mmCIF file of C-alpha atoms in Angstrom:
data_model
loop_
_atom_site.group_PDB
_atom_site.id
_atom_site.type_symbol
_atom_site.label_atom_id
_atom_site.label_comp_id
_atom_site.label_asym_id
_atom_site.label_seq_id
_atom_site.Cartn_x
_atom_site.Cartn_y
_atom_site.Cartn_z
ATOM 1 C CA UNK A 1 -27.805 -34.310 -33.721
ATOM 2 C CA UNK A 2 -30.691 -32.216 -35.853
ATOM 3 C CA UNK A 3 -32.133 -33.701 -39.277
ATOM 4 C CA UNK A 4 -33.402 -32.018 -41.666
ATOM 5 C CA UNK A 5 -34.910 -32.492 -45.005
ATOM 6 C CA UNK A 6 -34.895 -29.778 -47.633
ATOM 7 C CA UNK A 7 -36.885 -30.054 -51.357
ATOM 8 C CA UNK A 8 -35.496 -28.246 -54.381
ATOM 9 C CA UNK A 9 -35.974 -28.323 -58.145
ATOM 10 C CA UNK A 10 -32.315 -29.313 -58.347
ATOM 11 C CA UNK A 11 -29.244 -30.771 -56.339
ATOM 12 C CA UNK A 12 -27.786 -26.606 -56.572
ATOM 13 C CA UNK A 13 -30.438 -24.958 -54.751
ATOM 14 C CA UNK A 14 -30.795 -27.878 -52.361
ATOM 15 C CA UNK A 15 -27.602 -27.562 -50.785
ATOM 16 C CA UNK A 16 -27.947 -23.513 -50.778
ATOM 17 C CA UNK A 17 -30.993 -24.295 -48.651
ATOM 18 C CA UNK A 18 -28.523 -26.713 -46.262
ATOM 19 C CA UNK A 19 -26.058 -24.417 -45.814
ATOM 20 C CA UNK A 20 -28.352 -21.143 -44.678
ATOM 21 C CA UNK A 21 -30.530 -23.472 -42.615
ATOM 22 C CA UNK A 22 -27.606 -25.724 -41.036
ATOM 23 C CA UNK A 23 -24.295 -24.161 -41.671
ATOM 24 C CA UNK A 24 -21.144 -24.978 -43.416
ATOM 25 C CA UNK A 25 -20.575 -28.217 -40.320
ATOM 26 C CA UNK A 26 -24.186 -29.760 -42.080
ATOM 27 C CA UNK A 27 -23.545 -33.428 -43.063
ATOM 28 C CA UNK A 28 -25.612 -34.946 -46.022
ATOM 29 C CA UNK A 29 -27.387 -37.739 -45.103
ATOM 30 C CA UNK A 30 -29.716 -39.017 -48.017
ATOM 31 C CA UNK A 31 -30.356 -37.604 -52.010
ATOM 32 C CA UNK A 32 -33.467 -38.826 -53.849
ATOM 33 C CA UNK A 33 -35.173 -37.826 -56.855
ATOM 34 C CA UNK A 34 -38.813 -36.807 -56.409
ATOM 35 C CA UNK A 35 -41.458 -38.099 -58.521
ATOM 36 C CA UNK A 36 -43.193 -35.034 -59.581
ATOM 37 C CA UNK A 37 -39.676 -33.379 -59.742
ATOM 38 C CA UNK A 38 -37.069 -31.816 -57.965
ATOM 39 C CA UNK A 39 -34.503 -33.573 -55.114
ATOM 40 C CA UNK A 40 -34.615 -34.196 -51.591
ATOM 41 C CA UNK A 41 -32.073 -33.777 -49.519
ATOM 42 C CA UNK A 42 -31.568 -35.119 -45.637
ATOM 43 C CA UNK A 43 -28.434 -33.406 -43.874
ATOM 44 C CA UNK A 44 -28.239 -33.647 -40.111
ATOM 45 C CA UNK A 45 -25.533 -31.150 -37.911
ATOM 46 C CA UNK A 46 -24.617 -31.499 -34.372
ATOM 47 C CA UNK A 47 -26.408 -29.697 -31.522
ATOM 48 C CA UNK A 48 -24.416 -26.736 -30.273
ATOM 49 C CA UNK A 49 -24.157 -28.110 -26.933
ATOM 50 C CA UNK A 50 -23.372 -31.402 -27.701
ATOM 51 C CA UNK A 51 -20.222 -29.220 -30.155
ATOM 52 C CA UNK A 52 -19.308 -27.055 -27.551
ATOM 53 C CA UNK A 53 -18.771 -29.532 -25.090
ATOM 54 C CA UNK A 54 -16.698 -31.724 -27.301
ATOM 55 C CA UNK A 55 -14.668 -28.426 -28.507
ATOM 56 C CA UNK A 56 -14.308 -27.745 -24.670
ATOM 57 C CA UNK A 57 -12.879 -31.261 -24.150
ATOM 58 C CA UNK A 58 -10.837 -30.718 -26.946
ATOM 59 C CA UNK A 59 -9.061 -27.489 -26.070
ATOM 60 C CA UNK A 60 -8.749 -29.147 -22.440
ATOM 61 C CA UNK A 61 -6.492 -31.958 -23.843
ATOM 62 C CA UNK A 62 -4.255 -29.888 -25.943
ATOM 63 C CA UNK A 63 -3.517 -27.213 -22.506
ATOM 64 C CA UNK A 64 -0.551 -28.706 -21.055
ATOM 65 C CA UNK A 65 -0.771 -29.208 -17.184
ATOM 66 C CA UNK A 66 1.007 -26.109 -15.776
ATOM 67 C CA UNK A 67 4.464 -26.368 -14.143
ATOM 68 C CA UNK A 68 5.196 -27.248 -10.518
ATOM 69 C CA UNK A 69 5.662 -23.953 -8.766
ATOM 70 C CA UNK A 70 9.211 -23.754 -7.554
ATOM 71 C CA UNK A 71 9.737 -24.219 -4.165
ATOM 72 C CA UNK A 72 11.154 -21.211 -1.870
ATOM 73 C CA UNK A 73 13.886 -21.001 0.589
ATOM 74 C CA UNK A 74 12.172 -18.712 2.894
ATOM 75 C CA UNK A 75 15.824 -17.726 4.738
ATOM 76 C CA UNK A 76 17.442 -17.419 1.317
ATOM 77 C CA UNK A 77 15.044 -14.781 0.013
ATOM 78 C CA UNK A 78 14.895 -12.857 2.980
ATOM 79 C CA UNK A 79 18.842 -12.818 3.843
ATOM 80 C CA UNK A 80 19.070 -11.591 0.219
ATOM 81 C CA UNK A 81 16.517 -8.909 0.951
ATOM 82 C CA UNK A 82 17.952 -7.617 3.741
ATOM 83 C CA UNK A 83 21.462 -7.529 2.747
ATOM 84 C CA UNK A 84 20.002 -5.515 -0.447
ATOM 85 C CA UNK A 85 18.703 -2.717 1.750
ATOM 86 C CA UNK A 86 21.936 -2.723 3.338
ATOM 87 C CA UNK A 87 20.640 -3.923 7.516
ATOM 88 C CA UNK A 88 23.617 -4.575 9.740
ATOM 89 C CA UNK A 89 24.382 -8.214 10.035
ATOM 90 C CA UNK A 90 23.198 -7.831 13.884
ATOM 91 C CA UNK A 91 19.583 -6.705 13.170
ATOM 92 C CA UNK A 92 19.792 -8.725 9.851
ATOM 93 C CA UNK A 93 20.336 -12.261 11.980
ATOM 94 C CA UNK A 94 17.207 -11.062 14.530
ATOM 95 C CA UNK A 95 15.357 -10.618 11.611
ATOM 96 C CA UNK A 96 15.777 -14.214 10.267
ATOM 97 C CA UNK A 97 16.070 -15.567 13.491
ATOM 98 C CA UNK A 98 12.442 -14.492 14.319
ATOM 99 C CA UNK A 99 11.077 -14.994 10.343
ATOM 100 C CA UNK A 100 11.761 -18.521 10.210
ATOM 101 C CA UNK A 101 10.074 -19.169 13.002
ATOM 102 C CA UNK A 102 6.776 -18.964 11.389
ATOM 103 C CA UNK A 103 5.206 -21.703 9.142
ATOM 104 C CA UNK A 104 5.144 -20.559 5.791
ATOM 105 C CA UNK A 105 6.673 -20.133 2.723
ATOM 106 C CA UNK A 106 5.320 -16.937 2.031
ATOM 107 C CA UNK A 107 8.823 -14.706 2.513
ATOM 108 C CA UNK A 108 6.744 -11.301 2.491
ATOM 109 C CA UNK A 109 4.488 -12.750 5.542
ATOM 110 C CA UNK A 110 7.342 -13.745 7.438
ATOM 111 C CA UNK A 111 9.620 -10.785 7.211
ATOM 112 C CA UNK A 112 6.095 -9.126 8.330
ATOM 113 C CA UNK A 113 5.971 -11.352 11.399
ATOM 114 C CA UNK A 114 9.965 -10.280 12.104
ATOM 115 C CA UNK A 115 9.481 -6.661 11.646
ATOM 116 C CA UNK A 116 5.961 -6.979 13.752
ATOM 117 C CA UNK A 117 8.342 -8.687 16.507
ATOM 118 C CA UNK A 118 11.114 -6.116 16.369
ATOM 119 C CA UNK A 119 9.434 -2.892 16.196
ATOM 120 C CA UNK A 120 5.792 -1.483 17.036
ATOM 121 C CA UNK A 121 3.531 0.503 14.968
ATOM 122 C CA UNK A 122 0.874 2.838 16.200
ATOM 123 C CA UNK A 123 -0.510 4.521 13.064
ATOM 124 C CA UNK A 124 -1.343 8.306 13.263
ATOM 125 C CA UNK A 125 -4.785 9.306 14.907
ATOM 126 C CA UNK A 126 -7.005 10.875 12.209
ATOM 127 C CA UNK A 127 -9.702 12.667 14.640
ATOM 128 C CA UNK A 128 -12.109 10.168 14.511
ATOM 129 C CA UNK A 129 -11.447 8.689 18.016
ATOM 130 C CA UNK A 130 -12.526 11.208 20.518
ATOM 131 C CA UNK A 131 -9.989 13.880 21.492
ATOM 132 C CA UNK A 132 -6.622 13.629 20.222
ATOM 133 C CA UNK A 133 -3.560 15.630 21.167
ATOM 134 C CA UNK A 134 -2.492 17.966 18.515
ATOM 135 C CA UNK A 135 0.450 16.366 16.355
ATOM 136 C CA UNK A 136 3.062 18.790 16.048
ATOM 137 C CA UNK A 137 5.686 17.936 13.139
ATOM 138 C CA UNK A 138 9.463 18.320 13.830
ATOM 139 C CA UNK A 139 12.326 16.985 11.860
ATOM 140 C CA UNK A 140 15.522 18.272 9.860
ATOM 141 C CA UNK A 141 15.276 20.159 6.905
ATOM 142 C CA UNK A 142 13.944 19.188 3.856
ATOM 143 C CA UNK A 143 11.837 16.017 5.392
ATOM 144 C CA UNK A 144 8.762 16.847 4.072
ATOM 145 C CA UNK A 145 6.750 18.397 6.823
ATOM 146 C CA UNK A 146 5.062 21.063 5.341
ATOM 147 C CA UNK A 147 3.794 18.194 2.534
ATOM 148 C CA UNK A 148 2.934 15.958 5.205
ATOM 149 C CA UNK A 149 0.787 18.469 6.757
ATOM 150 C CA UNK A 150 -1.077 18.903 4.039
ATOM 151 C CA UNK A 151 -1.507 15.180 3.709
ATOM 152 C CA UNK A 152 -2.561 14.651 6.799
ATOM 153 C CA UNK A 153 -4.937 17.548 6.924
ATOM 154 C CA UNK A 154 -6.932 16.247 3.622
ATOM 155 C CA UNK A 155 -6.799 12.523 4.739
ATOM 156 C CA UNK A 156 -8.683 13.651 7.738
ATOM 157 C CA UNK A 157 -11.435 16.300 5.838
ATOM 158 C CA UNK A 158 -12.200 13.529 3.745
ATOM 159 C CA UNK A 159 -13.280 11.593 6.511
ATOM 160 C CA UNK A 160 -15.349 14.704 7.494
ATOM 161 C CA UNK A 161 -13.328 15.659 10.333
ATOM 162 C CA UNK A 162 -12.780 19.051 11.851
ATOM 163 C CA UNK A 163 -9.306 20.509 11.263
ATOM 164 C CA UNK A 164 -7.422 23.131 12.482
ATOM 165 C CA UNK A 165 -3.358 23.896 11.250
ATOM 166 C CA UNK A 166 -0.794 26.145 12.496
ATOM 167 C CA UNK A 167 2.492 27.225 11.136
ATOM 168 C CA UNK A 168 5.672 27.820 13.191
ATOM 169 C CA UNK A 169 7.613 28.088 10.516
ATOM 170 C CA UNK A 170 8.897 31.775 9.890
ATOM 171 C CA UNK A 171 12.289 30.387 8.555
ATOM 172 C CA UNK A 172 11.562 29.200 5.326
ATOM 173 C CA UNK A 173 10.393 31.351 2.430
ATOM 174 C CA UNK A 174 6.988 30.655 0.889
ATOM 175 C CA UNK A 175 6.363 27.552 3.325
ATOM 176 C CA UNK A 176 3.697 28.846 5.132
ATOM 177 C CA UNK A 177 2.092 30.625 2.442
ATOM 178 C CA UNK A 178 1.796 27.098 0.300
ATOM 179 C CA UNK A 179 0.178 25.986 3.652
ATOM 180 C CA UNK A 180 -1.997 29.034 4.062
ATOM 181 C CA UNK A 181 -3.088 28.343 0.460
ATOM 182 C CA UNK A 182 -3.354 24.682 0.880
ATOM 183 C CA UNK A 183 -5.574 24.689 3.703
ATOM 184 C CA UNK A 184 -8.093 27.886 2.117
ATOM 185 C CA UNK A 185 -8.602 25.246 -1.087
ATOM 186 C CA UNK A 186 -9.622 22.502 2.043
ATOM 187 C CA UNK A 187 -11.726 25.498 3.861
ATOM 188 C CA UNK A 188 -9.299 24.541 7.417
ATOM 189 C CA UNK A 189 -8.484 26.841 10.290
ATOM 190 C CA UNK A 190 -4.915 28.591 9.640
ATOM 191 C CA UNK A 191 -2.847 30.135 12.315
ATOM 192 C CA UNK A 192 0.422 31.386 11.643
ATOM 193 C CA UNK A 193 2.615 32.194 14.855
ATOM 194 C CA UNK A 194 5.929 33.883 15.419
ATOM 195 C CA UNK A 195 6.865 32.820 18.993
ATOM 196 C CA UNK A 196 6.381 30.275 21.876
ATOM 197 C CA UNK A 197 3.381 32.662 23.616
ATOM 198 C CA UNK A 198 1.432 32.852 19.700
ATOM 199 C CA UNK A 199 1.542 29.305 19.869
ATOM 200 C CA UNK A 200 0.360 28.614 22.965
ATOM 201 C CA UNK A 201 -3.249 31.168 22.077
ATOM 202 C CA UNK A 202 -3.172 29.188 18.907
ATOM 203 C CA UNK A 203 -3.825 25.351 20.782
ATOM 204 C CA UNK A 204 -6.196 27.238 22.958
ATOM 205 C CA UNK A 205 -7.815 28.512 19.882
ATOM 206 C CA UNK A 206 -7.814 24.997 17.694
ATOM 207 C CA UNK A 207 -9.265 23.570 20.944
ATOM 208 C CA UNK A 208 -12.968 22.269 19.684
ATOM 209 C CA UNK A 209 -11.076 20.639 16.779
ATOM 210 C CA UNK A 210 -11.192 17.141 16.270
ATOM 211 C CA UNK A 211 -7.513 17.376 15.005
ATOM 212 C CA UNK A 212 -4.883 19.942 14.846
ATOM 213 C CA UNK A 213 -1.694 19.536 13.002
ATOM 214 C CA UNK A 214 1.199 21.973 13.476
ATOM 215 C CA UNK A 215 3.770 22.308 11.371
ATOM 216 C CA UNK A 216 7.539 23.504 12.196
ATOM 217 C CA UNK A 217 10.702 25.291 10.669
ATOM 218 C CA UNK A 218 13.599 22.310 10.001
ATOM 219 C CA UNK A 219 15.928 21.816 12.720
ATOM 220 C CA UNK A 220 19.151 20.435 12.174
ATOM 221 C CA UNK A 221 19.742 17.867 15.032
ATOM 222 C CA UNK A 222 23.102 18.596 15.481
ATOM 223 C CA UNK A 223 23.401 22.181 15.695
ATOM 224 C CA UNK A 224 22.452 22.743 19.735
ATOM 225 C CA UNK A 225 21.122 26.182 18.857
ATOM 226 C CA UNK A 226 18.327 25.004 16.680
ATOM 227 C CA UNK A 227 17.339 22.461 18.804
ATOM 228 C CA UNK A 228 17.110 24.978 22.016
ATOM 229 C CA UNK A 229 14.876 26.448 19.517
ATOM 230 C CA UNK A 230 12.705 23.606 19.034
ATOM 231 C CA UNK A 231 12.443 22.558 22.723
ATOM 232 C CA UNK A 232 11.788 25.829 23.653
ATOM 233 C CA UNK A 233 8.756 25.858 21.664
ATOM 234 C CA UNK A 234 8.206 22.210 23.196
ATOM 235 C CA UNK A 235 8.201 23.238 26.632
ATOM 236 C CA UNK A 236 5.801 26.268 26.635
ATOM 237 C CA UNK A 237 2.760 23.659 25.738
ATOM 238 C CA UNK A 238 3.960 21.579 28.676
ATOM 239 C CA UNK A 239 2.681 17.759 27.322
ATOM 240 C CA UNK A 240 -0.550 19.409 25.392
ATOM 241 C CA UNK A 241 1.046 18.380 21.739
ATOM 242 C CA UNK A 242 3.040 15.046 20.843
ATOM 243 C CA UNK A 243 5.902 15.559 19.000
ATOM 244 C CA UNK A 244 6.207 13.617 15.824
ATOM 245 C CA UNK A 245 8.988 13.085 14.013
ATOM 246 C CA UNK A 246 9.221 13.130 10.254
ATOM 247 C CA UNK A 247 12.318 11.137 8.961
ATOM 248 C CA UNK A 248 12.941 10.811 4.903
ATOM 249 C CA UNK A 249 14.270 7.527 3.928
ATOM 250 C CA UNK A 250 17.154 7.444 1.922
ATOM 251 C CA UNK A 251 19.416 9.510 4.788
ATOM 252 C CA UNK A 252 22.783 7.643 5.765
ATOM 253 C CA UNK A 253 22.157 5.141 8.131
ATOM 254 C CA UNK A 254 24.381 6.878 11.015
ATOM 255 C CA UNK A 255 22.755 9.860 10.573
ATOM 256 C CA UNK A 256 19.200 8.311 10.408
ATOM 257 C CA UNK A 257 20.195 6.777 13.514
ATOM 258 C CA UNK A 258 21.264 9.975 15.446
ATOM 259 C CA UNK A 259 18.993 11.765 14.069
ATOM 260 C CA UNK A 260 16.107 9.311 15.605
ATOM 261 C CA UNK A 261 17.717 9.180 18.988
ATOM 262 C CA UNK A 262 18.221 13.352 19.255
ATOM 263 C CA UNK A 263 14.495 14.102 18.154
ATOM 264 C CA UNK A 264 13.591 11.228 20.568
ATOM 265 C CA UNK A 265 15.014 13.071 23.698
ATOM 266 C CA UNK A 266 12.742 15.930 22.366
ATOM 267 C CA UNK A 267 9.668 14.115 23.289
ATOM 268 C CA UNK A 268 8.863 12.105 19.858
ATOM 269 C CA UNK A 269 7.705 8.713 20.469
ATOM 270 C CA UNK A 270 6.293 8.156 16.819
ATOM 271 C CA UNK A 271 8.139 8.071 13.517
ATOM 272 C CA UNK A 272 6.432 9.203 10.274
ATOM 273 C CA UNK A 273 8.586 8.380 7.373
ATOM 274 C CA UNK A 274 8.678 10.254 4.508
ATOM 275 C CA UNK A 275 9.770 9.912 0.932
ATOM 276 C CA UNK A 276 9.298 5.895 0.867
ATOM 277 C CA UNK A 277 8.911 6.314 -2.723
ATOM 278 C CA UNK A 278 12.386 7.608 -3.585
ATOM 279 C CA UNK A 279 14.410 5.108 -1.345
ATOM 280 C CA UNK A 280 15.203 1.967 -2.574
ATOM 281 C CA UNK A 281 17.149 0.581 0.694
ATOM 282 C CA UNK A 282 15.425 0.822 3.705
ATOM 283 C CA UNK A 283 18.042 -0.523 6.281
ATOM 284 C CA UNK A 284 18.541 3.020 7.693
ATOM 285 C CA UNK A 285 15.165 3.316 8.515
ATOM 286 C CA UNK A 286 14.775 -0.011 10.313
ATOM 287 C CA UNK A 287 18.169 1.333 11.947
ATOM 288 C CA UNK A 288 16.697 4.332 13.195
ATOM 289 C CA UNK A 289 13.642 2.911 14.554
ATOM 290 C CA UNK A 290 15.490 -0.061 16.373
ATOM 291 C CA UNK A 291 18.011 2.218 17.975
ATOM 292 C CA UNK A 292 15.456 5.042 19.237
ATOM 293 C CA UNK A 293 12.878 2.847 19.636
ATOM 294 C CA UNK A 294 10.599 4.847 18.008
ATOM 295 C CA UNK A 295 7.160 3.456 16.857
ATOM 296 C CA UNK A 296 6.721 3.375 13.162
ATOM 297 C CA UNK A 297 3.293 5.876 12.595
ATOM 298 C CA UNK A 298 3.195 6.578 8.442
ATOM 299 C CA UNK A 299 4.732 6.446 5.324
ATOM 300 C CA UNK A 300 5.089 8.667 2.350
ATOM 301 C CA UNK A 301 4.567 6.866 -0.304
ATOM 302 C CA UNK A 302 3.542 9.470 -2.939
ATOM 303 C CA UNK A 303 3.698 13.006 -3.771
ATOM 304 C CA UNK A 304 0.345 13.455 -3.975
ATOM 305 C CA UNK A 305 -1.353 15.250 -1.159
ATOM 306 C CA UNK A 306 -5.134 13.130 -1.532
ATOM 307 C CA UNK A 307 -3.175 9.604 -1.747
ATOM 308 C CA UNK A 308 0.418 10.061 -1.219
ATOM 309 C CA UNK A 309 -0.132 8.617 2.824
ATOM 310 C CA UNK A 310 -0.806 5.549 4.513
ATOM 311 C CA UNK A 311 -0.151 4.280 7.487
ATOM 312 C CA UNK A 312 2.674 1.736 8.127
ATOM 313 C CA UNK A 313 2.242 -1.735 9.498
ATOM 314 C CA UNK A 314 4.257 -4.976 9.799
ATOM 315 C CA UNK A 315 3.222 -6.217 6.016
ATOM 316 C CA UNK A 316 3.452 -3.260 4.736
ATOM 317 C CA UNK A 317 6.928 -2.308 5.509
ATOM 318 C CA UNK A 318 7.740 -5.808 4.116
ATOM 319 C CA UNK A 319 5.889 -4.848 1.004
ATOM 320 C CA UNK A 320 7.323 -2.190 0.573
ATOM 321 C CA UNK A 321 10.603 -4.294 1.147
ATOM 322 C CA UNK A 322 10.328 -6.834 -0.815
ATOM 323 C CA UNK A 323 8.048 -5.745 -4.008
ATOM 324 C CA UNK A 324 9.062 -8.453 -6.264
ATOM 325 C CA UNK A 325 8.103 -11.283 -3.945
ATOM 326 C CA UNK A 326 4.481 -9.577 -3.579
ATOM 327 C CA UNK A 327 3.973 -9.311 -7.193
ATOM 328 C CA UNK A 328 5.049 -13.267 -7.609
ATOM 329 C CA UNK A 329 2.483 -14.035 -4.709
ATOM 330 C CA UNK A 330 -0.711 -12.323 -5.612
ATOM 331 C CA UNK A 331 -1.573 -13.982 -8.770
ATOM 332 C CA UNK A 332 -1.251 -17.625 -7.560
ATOM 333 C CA UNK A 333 -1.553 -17.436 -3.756
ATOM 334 C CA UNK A 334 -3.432 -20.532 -2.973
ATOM 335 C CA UNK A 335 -5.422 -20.556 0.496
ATOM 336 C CA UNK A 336 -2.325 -22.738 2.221
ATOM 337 C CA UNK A 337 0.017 -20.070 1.294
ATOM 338 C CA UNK A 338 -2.169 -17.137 2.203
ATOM 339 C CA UNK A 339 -3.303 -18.207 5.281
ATOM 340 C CA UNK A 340 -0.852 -17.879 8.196
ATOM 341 C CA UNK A 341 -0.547 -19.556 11.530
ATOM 342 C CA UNK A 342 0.162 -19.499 14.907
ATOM 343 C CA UNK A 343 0.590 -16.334 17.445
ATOM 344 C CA UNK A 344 2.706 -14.191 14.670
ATOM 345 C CA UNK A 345 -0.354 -15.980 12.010
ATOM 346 C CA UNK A 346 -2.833 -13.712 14.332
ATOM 347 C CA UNK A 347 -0.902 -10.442 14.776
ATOM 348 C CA UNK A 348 -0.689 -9.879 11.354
ATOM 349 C CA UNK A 349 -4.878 -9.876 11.125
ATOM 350 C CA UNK A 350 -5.092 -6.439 13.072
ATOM 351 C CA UNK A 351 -6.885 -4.016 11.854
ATOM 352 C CA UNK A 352 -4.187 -1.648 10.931
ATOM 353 C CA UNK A 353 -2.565 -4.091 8.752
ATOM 354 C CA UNK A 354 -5.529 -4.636 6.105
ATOM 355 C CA UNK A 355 -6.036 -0.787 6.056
ATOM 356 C CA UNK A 356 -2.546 -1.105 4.065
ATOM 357 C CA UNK A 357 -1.361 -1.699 -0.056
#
């Protein structure tokens, strides 16, 4: 507590002086008369720490102590989950069978262990790792391949790669001009090629490139002339290229399924799914994968060509399943929740999986 005196030639003006010098909180202590004239005043105020503190305390007894956080049924979340993307009740109960065995409460981290136990993931090469087979891009119509071209093709400039892109795609009108066009804005090597032997002096061409992306017509799996098509344009680069297949979510979960396995006897061994962010059941993508056994690679998760790709790992699928449980998580995830354990605790630490959302 401060005192102060203050001298005036009447009570008025003293206690103007107390309030500019001490504030409105100023408490009078002590008036006197003066003997040559005038009064005197003594008012004293509280320190501002000493006020702050006691405020503080204050304000700390009137918050109420917050709620206890509701406890989660780990199995009950996730069977609703997967029900609500619409998994067979087969895969469904492997799912659960192998999420509940992991310690936590956490229902996104252990439908992330599950999925990490049922299915692999070997994210897309961007160029950076040495010499890398040139990804050639092969699904049905409309998947997105051109787009994902593109996507891939900035993804890796930006990491200062060398890039090289060919077209095979003479079917579709104005596809491989939005390509050619896309790839002068990025200053990348463009070849466009109209048959098997083209395509063959084109790979010999892109050689010295760190990566080179090649981009196909749409073949419908089930029509055996398209497909000759396709594996005829396969077989004259021998095992020079990986196949890669690009499969939008969203398709019916037969046809996702069929589709997978068809495109898998054409050499594909890695799935890149497109359009994540216009499905809102995934179960025919988890079908696909399980019954091809295709490796999940990427997901589309935007239109945009600089961010609309990332690649896909265990947590992220589940993310990407389950949004509404991540959202509840983040904000209060205390360090026994976040931290997992055990074997599955450990897989979910690789490196792919904090490169995702």
């Amino acid at each position: 507590m401060r005192l102060k005196s203050f001298h005036a030639k009447n009570m008025a003006d003293a206690m103007r002086q107390v309030r500019q010098a001490l504030g409105d909180d100023a408490i009078i202590v002590a008036t006197r008369e003066e003997e040559g004239g005038g009064v005197r005043v003594t008012a004293a105020v509280e320190d501002d720490d000493q006020h702050s503190h006691n405020s503080a305390a204050v304000s700390m007894a009137r918050v109420p102590p917050p709620p206890p956080e509701p406890v989660v049924d780990v199995g009950e979340v996730l069977a609703e989950a997967l029900h609500r993307h619409g998994v067979p009740a087969v895969l469904a109960e492997q799912l659960l069978d192998s999420a509940l065995g992991l310690d936590t409460d956490d229902p996104t981290l252990a439908l992330g262990a599950a999925l990490d136990s049922m299915f692999t993931f070997h994210p897309l090469p961007d160029g950076g790792r040495g010499r890398t087979k040139p990804l050639v891009l092969m699904g049905p119509h409309g998947s997105g391949k051109t787009l994902t071209v593109a996507k891939l093709a900035a993804r890796a400039v930006f990491k200062n790669r060398s890039v090289s892109v060919i077209s095979t795609d003479t079917v579709r009108a104005g596809g491989a001009e939005q390509l050619a066009a896309f790839t002068r804005l990025l200053k990348v090597k463009f070849h466009m090629v109209e048959d098997p032997e083209a395509f063959s002096g084109a790979l010999q061409m892109s050689a010295d490139n760190d990566l080179v992306l090649v981009d196909t017509a749409g073949h419908n799996p089930f029509d055996p002339d398209e497909m000759n098509d396709l594996k005829l344009l396969l077989s004259a680069t021998a095992d020079q290229v990986e196949p890669v297949l690009v499969l939008p979510a969203g398709l019916d979960m037969v046809d996702a399924a069929e589709t997978a396995l068809i495109f898998r006897q054409m050499g594909a061994r890695r799935m890149l799914v497109s359009r994540l962010d216009t499905a809102r059941r995934l179960g025919n993508v988890l079908v696909a994968a399980h019954r091809s056994r295709l490796a999940f690679c990427d997901g589309g998760v935007a239109s945009k060509v600089a961010e609309g790709l990332t690649p896909l790992n265990p947590i992220g699928l589940a993310r990407l399943m389950m949004p509404d449980q991540d959202k509840k998580k983040r904000p209060a995830a205390s360090p026994s929740r976040s931290k997992p354990s055990g074997n599955k605790a450990r897989a979910m630490s690789t490196p792919s999986s904090r490169t995702l959302p």
